[in-house]
Amino acid sequence: MEAQTIMVAVVAGLQGVADRIGIAARAAQRDPGSVGLVAVSKTFPASLIRAAFDAGQRDFGENYLQEALAKIEALTDLPLIWHFIGPIQSNKTRAIAENFAWVHSVDRLRIAERLSDQRPPHLPPLAVCLQVNISGEPSKSGAAVADAAALAVAVAALPGLRLRGLMAMPAATADPNLQRAAFRRLRELRDAVNAAGGLPTPLDTLSMGMSDDLESAIAEGATLVRVGRGIFGARG
Ligand SMILES: *Cc1c(COP(=O)(O)O)cnc(C)c1O
């Protein structure tokens, strides 16, 4: 596509998602400004990220480390905020700790300890969310609900990290009631972890909601939605 056409499509995609966020937030009596947008750019080229930046978007999410590093390298001239949202293998933690501002997919202490140890001292602590397997699907990544509170206390004590909240990717369903039920469980878990005490600061972040279910997530308290296709179009 020609640069001009790409720009027009990305601006329209971002505007469409911003409109959806605004409508959903107002319907829930929430300030639309309380819902942040992470533009999930996995599989999309750096040129689209640049177009989204020009349209005002700052936060971008990537799942695959090698792909992300190539784009981060290509876009170092822009003040972007990079979020790692994919599964984390131990041999990838150093590059993640060095190149990202946020990690949404921490699901075990060993990975959190490595990220903390490997976070360069000249950077602010790495913001992290604990990914929780909120639908209890055996095949899905994420900490078990029953383990979340203890994991939160342990992760919050690591000096290179700043624990911000919880993240989930519930089982896919088109039923808004089932979508909301899963997101509500994550919110209630966040509230229970905060109420249990033991954290230096309460969890303030719920990273939940994607292209097909962001309205349900916002109704249940999402503070960060992670949207790819809704902005950039279908992935090839
Ligand atoms: C791909 C992905 C998203 C965005 O999904 P879309 O359906 O493109 O909006 C959000 N979060 C995670 C963890 C993802 O892997």
mmCIF file of C-alpha atoms and ligand atoms in Angstrom:
data_model
loop_
_atom_site.group_PDB
_atom_site.id
_atom_site.type_symbol
_atom_site.label_atom_id
_atom_site.label_comp_id
_atom_site.label_asym_id
_atom_site.label_seq_id
_atom_site.Cartn_x
_atom_site.Cartn_y
_atom_site.Cartn_z
ATOM 1 C CA MET A 1 0.000 0.000 0.000
ATOM 2 C CA GLU A 2 1.065 3.544 -0.600
ATOM 3 C CA ALA A 3 2.207 5.536 2.430
ATOM 4 C CA GLN A 4 -0.741 7.917 2.252
ATOM 5 C CA THR A 5 -3.265 5.069 2.077
ATOM 6 C CA ILE A 6 -1.621 3.316 5.051
ATOM 7 C CA MET A 7 -1.752 6.498 7.099
ATOM 8 C CA VAL A 8 -5.444 7.040 6.352
ATOM 9 C CA ALA A 9 -6.290 3.430 7.283
ATOM 10 C CA VAL A 10 -4.350 3.520 10.560
ATOM 11 C CA VAL A 11 -5.836 6.885 11.564
ATOM 12 C CA ALA A 12 -9.322 5.507 10.891
ATOM 13 C CA GLY A 13 -8.543 2.302 12.818
ATOM 14 C CA LEU A 14 -7.269 4.217 15.835
ATOM 15 C CA GLN A 15 -10.206 6.603 15.736
ATOM 16 C CA GLY A 16 -12.641 3.706 15.538
ATOM 17 C CA VAL A 17 -11.100 2.018 18.577
ATOM 18 C CA ALA A 18 -10.965 5.317 20.497
ATOM 19 C CA ASP A 19 -14.684 5.781 19.758
ATOM 20 C CA ARG A 20 -15.459 2.265 21.004
ATOM 21 C CA ILE A 21 -13.441 2.871 24.185
ATOM 22 C CA GLY A 22 -15.241 6.175 24.780
ATOM 23 C CA ILE A 23 -18.701 4.697 24.305
ATOM 24 C CA ALA A 24 -17.951 1.684 26.519
ATOM 25 C CA ALA A 25 -16.419 3.819 29.253
ATOM 26 C CA ARG A 26 -19.309 6.271 29.357
ATOM 27 C CA ALA A 27 -21.794 3.384 29.410
ATOM 28 C CA ALA A 28 -19.979 2.138 32.530
ATOM 29 C CA GLN A 29 -19.880 5.627 34.088
ATOM 30 C CA ARG A 30 -16.130 5.664 33.682
ATOM 31 C CA ASP A 31 -13.813 8.382 32.432
ATOM 32 C CA PRO A 32 -12.645 7.336 28.924
ATOM 33 C CA GLY A 33 -9.226 8.650 29.959
ATOM 34 C CA SER A 34 -9.019 5.879 32.572
ATOM 35 C CA VAL A 35 -8.737 3.257 29.805
ATOM 36 C CA GLY A 36 -5.346 3.100 28.095
ATOM 37 C CA LEU A 37 -4.811 1.581 24.667
ATOM 38 C CA VAL A 38 -1.913 -0.736 23.840
ATOM 39 C CA ALA A 39 -1.768 -1.066 20.052
ATOM 40 C CA VAL A 40 -0.801 -4.681 19.380
ATOM 41 C CA SER A 41 1.515 -4.493 16.397
ATOM 42 C CA LYS A 42 2.622 -8.143 16.160
ATOM 43 C CA THR A 43 2.935 -9.263 12.520
ATOM 44 C CA PHE A 44 2.469 -5.665 11.323
ATOM 45 C CA PRO A 45 5.437 -3.754 9.886
ATOM 46 C CA ALA A 46 7.299 -0.850 11.468
ATOM 47 C CA SER A 47 5.779 1.487 8.863
ATOM 48 C CA LEU A 48 2.323 0.959 10.423
ATOM 49 C CA ILE A 49 3.689 1.635 13.903
ATOM 50 C CA ARG A 50 5.197 4.861 12.608
ATOM 51 C CA ALA A 51 1.837 5.811 11.084
ATOM 52 C CA ALA A 52 0.085 5.094 14.390
ATOM 53 C CA PHE A 53 2.672 7.190 16.235
ATOM 54 C CA ASP A 54 2.037 10.079 13.843
ATOM 55 C CA ALA A 55 -1.658 9.728 14.719
ATOM 56 C CA GLY A 56 -0.841 10.060 18.434
ATOM 57 C CA GLN A 57 -0.483 6.446 19.619
ATOM 58 C CA ARG A 58 2.447 5.833 22.005
ATOM 59 C CA ASP A 59 1.997 2.367 23.550
ATOM 60 C CA PHE A 60 2.646 -0.718 21.408
ATOM 61 C CA GLY A 61 2.447 -4.418 22.283
ATOM 62 C CA GLU A 62 4.497 -7.241 20.776
ATOM 63 C CA ASN A 63 4.395 -11.022 21.348
ATOM 64 C CA TYR A 64 7.461 -12.366 19.584
ATOM 65 C CA LEU A 65 10.845 -11.201 20.791
ATOM 66 C CA GLN A 66 12.893 -11.385 17.583
ATOM 67 C CA GLU A 67 10.209 -9.607 15.581
ATOM 68 C CA ALA A 68 9.846 -6.978 18.297
ATOM 69 C CA LEU A 69 13.577 -6.273 18.540
ATOM 70 C CA ALA A 70 13.790 -5.612 14.800
ATOM 71 C CA LYS A 71 10.973 -3.063 15.026
ATOM 72 C CA ILE A 72 12.299 -1.453 18.197
ATOM 73 C CA GLU A 73 15.649 -1.042 16.425
ATOM 74 C CA ALA A 74 13.962 0.449 13.333
ATOM 75 C CA LEU A 75 11.985 2.947 15.428
ATOM 76 C CA THR A 76 14.552 4.177 17.971
ATOM 77 C CA ASP A 77 13.996 7.748 16.735
ATOM 78 C CA LEU A 78 10.471 7.698 18.243
ATOM 79 C CA PRO A 79 9.629 7.879 21.987
ATOM 80 C CA LEU A 80 7.547 4.687 21.969
ATOM 81 C CA ILE A 81 6.441 2.702 25.023
ATOM 82 C CA TRP A 82 6.947 -0.997 24.325
ATOM 83 C CA HIS A 83 4.859 -3.694 26.041
ATOM 84 C CA PHE A 84 5.840 -7.375 25.899
ATOM 85 C CA ILE A 85 2.612 -9.415 25.929
ATOM 86 C CA GLY A 86 3.672 -12.879 24.718
ATOM 87 C CA PRO A 87 4.803 -16.080 26.435
ATOM 88 C CA ILE A 88 8.267 -15.721 28.019
ATOM 89 C CA GLN A 89 11.021 -18.332 27.848
ATOM 90 C CA SER A 90 13.881 -17.966 30.328
ATOM 91 C CA ASN A 91 16.459 -17.424 27.613
ATOM 92 C CA LYS A 92 14.534 -14.337 26.428
ATOM 93 C CA THR A 93 14.310 -12.453 29.708
ATOM 94 C CA ARG A 94 17.490 -10.387 29.293
ATOM 95 C CA ALA A 95 16.438 -8.863 25.974
ATOM 96 C CA ILE A 96 12.946 -8.238 27.337
ATOM 97 C CA ALA A 97 14.314 -6.548 30.470
ATOM 98 C CA GLU A 98 16.585 -4.359 28.342
ATOM 99 C CA ASN A 99 14.126 -3.297 25.641
ATOM 100 C CA PHE A 100 10.628 -3.021 27.083
ATOM 101 C CA ALA A 101 8.882 -0.688 29.543
ATOM 102 C CA TRP A 102 6.110 -3.150 30.422
ATOM 103 C CA VAL A 103 5.669 -6.924 30.536
ATOM 104 C CA HIS A 104 2.078 -8.197 30.784
ATOM 105 C CA SER A 105 2.776 -11.925 30.692
ATOM 106 C CA VAL A 106 4.708 -12.757 33.865
ATOM 107 C CA ASP A 107 3.246 -16.023 35.147
ATOM 108 C CA ARG A 108 5.929 -17.505 37.413
ATOM 109 C CA LEU A 109 8.421 -16.293 39.976
ATOM 110 C CA ARG A 110 11.503 -17.653 38.208
ATOM 111 C CA ILE A 111 10.807 -15.439 35.175
ATOM 112 C CA ALA A 112 10.099 -12.416 37.381
ATOM 113 C CA GLU A 113 13.388 -12.914 39.245
ATOM 114 C CA ARG A 114 15.344 -13.064 36.001
ATOM 115 C CA LEU A 115 13.627 -9.931 34.639
ATOM 116 C CA SER A 116 14.387 -8.103 37.887
ATOM 117 C CA ASP A 117 18.052 -9.190 37.958
ATOM 118 C CA GLN A 118 18.527 -8.335 34.297
ATOM 119 C CA ARG A 119 16.770 -4.957 34.298
ATOM 120 C CA PRO A 120 19.500 -2.408 33.527
ATOM 121 C CA PRO A 121 20.062 -0.137 36.570
ATOM 122 C CA HIS A 122 19.861 3.066 34.506
ATOM 123 C CA LEU A 123 16.262 2.280 33.528
ATOM 124 C CA PRO A 124 13.210 2.690 35.769
ATOM 125 C CA PRO A 125 11.846 -0.574 37.223
ATOM 126 C CA LEU A 126 10.119 -2.724 34.627
ATOM 127 C CA ALA A 127 6.323 -2.413 34.957
ATOM 128 C CA VAL A 128 4.765 -5.858 35.124
ATOM 129 C CA CYS A 129 1.394 -7.519 35.192
ATOM 130 C CA LEU A 130 0.857 -11.106 36.289
ATOM 131 C CA GLN A 131 -0.908 -13.119 33.625
ATOM 132 C CA VAL A 132 -3.649 -15.227 35.173
ATOM 133 C CA ASN A 133 -5.323 -18.216 33.543
ATOM 134 C CA ILE A 134 -8.724 -16.860 34.484
ATOM 135 C CA SER A 135 -10.752 -19.434 32.514
ATOM 136 C CA GLY A 136 -8.681 -22.326 33.905
ATOM 137 C CA GLU A 137 -7.991 -23.730 30.439
ATOM 138 C CA PRO A 138 -5.292 -26.428 30.729
ATOM 139 C CA SER A 139 -3.606 -25.351 27.480
ATOM 140 C CA LYS A 140 -3.413 -21.641 28.320
ATOM 141 C CA SER A 141 -0.498 -19.829 29.876
ATOM 142 C CA GLY A 142 -0.930 -17.827 33.034
ATOM 143 C CA ALA A 143 -0.677 -18.445 36.755
ATOM 144 C CA ALA A 144 -3.483 -20.362 38.435
ATOM 145 C CA VAL A 145 -6.025 -18.147 40.188
ATOM 146 C CA ALA A 146 -5.203 -19.865 43.490
ATOM 147 C CA ASP A 147 -1.516 -18.919 43.161
ATOM 148 C CA ALA A 148 -1.968 -15.289 42.149
ATOM 149 C CA ALA A 149 -1.916 -13.649 45.585
ATOM 150 C CA ALA A 150 1.287 -15.336 46.770
ATOM 151 C CA LEU A 151 2.957 -14.706 43.415
ATOM 152 C CA ALA A 152 1.986 -11.029 43.607
ATOM 153 C CA VAL A 153 3.604 -10.609 47.025
ATOM 154 C CA ALA A 154 6.810 -12.281 45.834
ATOM 155 C CA VAL A 155 7.010 -10.330 42.575
ATOM 156 C CA ALA A 156 6.241 -7.010 44.253
ATOM 157 C CA ALA A 157 9.332 -7.476 46.428
ATOM 158 C CA LEU A 158 11.738 -7.671 43.456
ATOM 159 C CA PRO A 159 13.770 -4.460 43.124
ATOM 160 C CA GLY A 160 13.984 -4.341 39.324
ATOM 161 C CA LEU A 161 10.239 -4.644 38.852
ATOM 162 C CA ARG A 162 7.188 -2.603 39.674
ATOM 163 C CA LEU A 163 4.132 -4.818 39.947
ATOM 164 C CA ARG A 164 1.197 -2.924 38.449
ATOM 165 C CA GLY A 165 -1.625 -5.434 38.078
ATOM 166 C CA LEU A 166 -3.131 -8.476 36.425
ATOM 167 C CA MET A 167 -3.590 -9.541 32.816
ATOM 168 C CA ALA A 168 -5.821 -12.210 31.308
ATOM 169 C CA MET A 169 -6.891 -13.636 27.981
ATOM 170 C CA PRO A 170 -10.128 -15.476 28.770
ATOM 171 C CA ALA A 171 -11.457 -18.334 26.646
ATOM 172 C CA ALA A 172 -12.830 -16.860 23.421
ATOM 173 C CA THR A 173 -16.597 -16.485 23.323
ATOM 174 C CA ALA A 174 -18.980 -14.234 21.424
ATOM 175 C CA ASP A 175 -21.402 -14.125 24.375
ATOM 176 C CA PRO A 176 -21.018 -10.765 26.140
ATOM 177 C CA ASN A 177 -22.299 -12.227 29.418
ATOM 178 C CA LEU A 178 -19.602 -14.897 29.421
ATOM 179 C CA GLN A 179 -16.988 -12.327 28.378
ATOM 180 C CA ARG A 180 -17.995 -10.104 31.275
ATOM 181 C CA ALA A 181 -18.064 -12.973 33.765
ATOM 182 C CA ALA A 182 -14.423 -13.809 32.992
ATOM 183 C CA PHE A 183 -13.283 -10.192 33.161
ATOM 184 C CA ARG A 184 -15.225 -9.738 36.402
ATOM 185 C CA ARG A 185 -13.311 -12.675 37.905
ATOM 186 C CA LEU A 186 -10.035 -10.937 37.094
ATOM 187 C CA ARG A 187 -11.241 -7.687 38.672
ATOM 188 C CA GLU A 188 -12.421 -9.509 41.793
ATOM 189 C CA LEU A 189 -9.076 -11.309 41.972
ATOM 190 C CA ARG A 190 -7.265 -7.957 41.729
ATOM 191 C CA ASP A 191 -9.440 -6.600 44.537
ATOM 192 C CA ALA A 192 -8.838 -9.706 46.667
ATOM 193 C CA VAL A 193 -5.060 -9.491 46.166
ATOM 194 C CA ASN A 194 -5.139 -5.833 47.209
ATOM 195 C CA ALA A 195 -7.327 -6.596 50.221
ATOM 196 C CA ALA A 196 -5.018 -9.393 51.360
ATOM 197 C CA GLY A 197 -2.273 -6.829 51.966
ATOM 198 C CA GLY A 198 1.441 -7.517 51.682
ATOM 199 C CA LEU A 199 1.927 -5.252 48.658
ATOM 200 C CA PRO A 200 3.878 -1.974 48.908
ATOM 201 C CA THR A 201 1.304 -0.299 46.641
ATOM 202 C CA PRO A 202 -2.086 -1.631 45.536
ATOM 203 C CA LEU A 203 -2.464 -3.095 42.052
ATOM 204 C CA ASP A 204 -3.885 -0.366 39.806
ATOM 205 C CA THR A 205 -3.881 -2.116 36.430
ATOM 206 C CA LEU A 206 -6.233 -4.572 34.739
ATOM 207 C CA SER A 207 -4.869 -5.481 31.304
ATOM 208 C CA MET A 208 -7.819 -7.126 29.612
ATOM 209 C CA GLY A 209 -9.888 -6.794 26.448
ATOM 210 C CA MET A 210 -8.899 -7.201 22.799
ATOM 211 C CA SER A 211 -10.482 -6.351 19.426
ATOM 212 C CA ASP A 212 -13.560 -8.544 19.907
ATOM 213 C CA ASP A 213 -14.324 -8.029 23.595
ATOM 214 C CA LEU A 214 -12.978 -4.651 24.694
ATOM 215 C CA GLU A 215 -16.458 -3.342 25.562
ATOM 216 C CA SER A 216 -17.017 -6.192 28.041
ATOM 217 C CA ALA A 217 -13.559 -5.653 29.537
ATOM 218 C CA ILE A 218 -14.146 -1.916 30.006
ATOM 219 C CA ALA A 219 -17.519 -2.600 31.624
ATOM 220 C CA GLU A 220 -15.656 -4.745 34.181
ATOM 221 C CA GLY A 221 -12.891 -2.263 34.895
ATOM 222 C CA ALA A 222 -10.129 -2.714 32.293
ATOM 223 C CA THR A 223 -7.482 0.007 32.588
ATOM 224 C CA LEU A 224 -5.473 -1.196 29.571
ATOM 225 C CA VAL A 225 -6.995 -2.807 26.494
ATOM 226 C CA ARG A 226 -4.705 -4.571 24.011
ATOM 227 C CA VAL A 227 -5.997 -4.159 20.468
ATOM 228 C CA GLY A 228 -4.409 -5.309 17.211
ATOM 229 C CA ARG A 229 -6.834 -6.120 14.402
ATOM 230 C CA GLY A 230 -9.251 -3.401 15.470
ATOM 231 C CA ILE A 231 -6.573 -0.832 14.623
ATOM 232 C CA PHE A 232 -4.405 -2.360 11.935
ATOM 233 C CA GLY A 233 -6.829 -4.724 10.183
ATOM 234 C CA ALA A 234 -6.694 -8.490 9.734
ATOM 235 C CA ARG A 235 -3.390 -10.245 10.258
ATOM 236 C CA GLY A 236 -2.151 -12.099 7.185
HETATM 237 C C1 LIG B 1 -2.692 -10.713 19.597
HETATM 238 C C2 LIG B 1 -2.933 -10.317 21.001
HETATM 239 C C3 LIG B 1 -3.761 -9.234 21.316
HETATM 240 C C4 LIG B 1 -4.533 -8.447 20.293
HETATM 241 O O1 LIG B 1 -5.442 -9.262 19.621
HETATM 242 P P1 LIG B 1 -6.431 -8.646 18.512
HETATM 243 O O2 LIG B 1 -7.425 -9.714 18.351
HETATM 244 O O3 LIG B 1 -5.578 -8.430 17.286
HETATM 245 O O4 LIG B 1 -6.977 -7.378 19.033
HETATM 246 C C5 LIG B 1 -3.889 -8.880 22.656
HETATM 247 N N1 LIG B 1 -3.233 -9.537 23.623
HETATM 248 C C6 LIG B 1 -2.424 -10.586 23.356
HETATM 249 C C7 LIG B 1 -1.733 -11.255 24.486
HETATM 250 C C8 LIG B 1 -2.254 -11.004 22.050
HETATM 251 O O5 LIG B 1 -1.470 -12.056 21.816
#
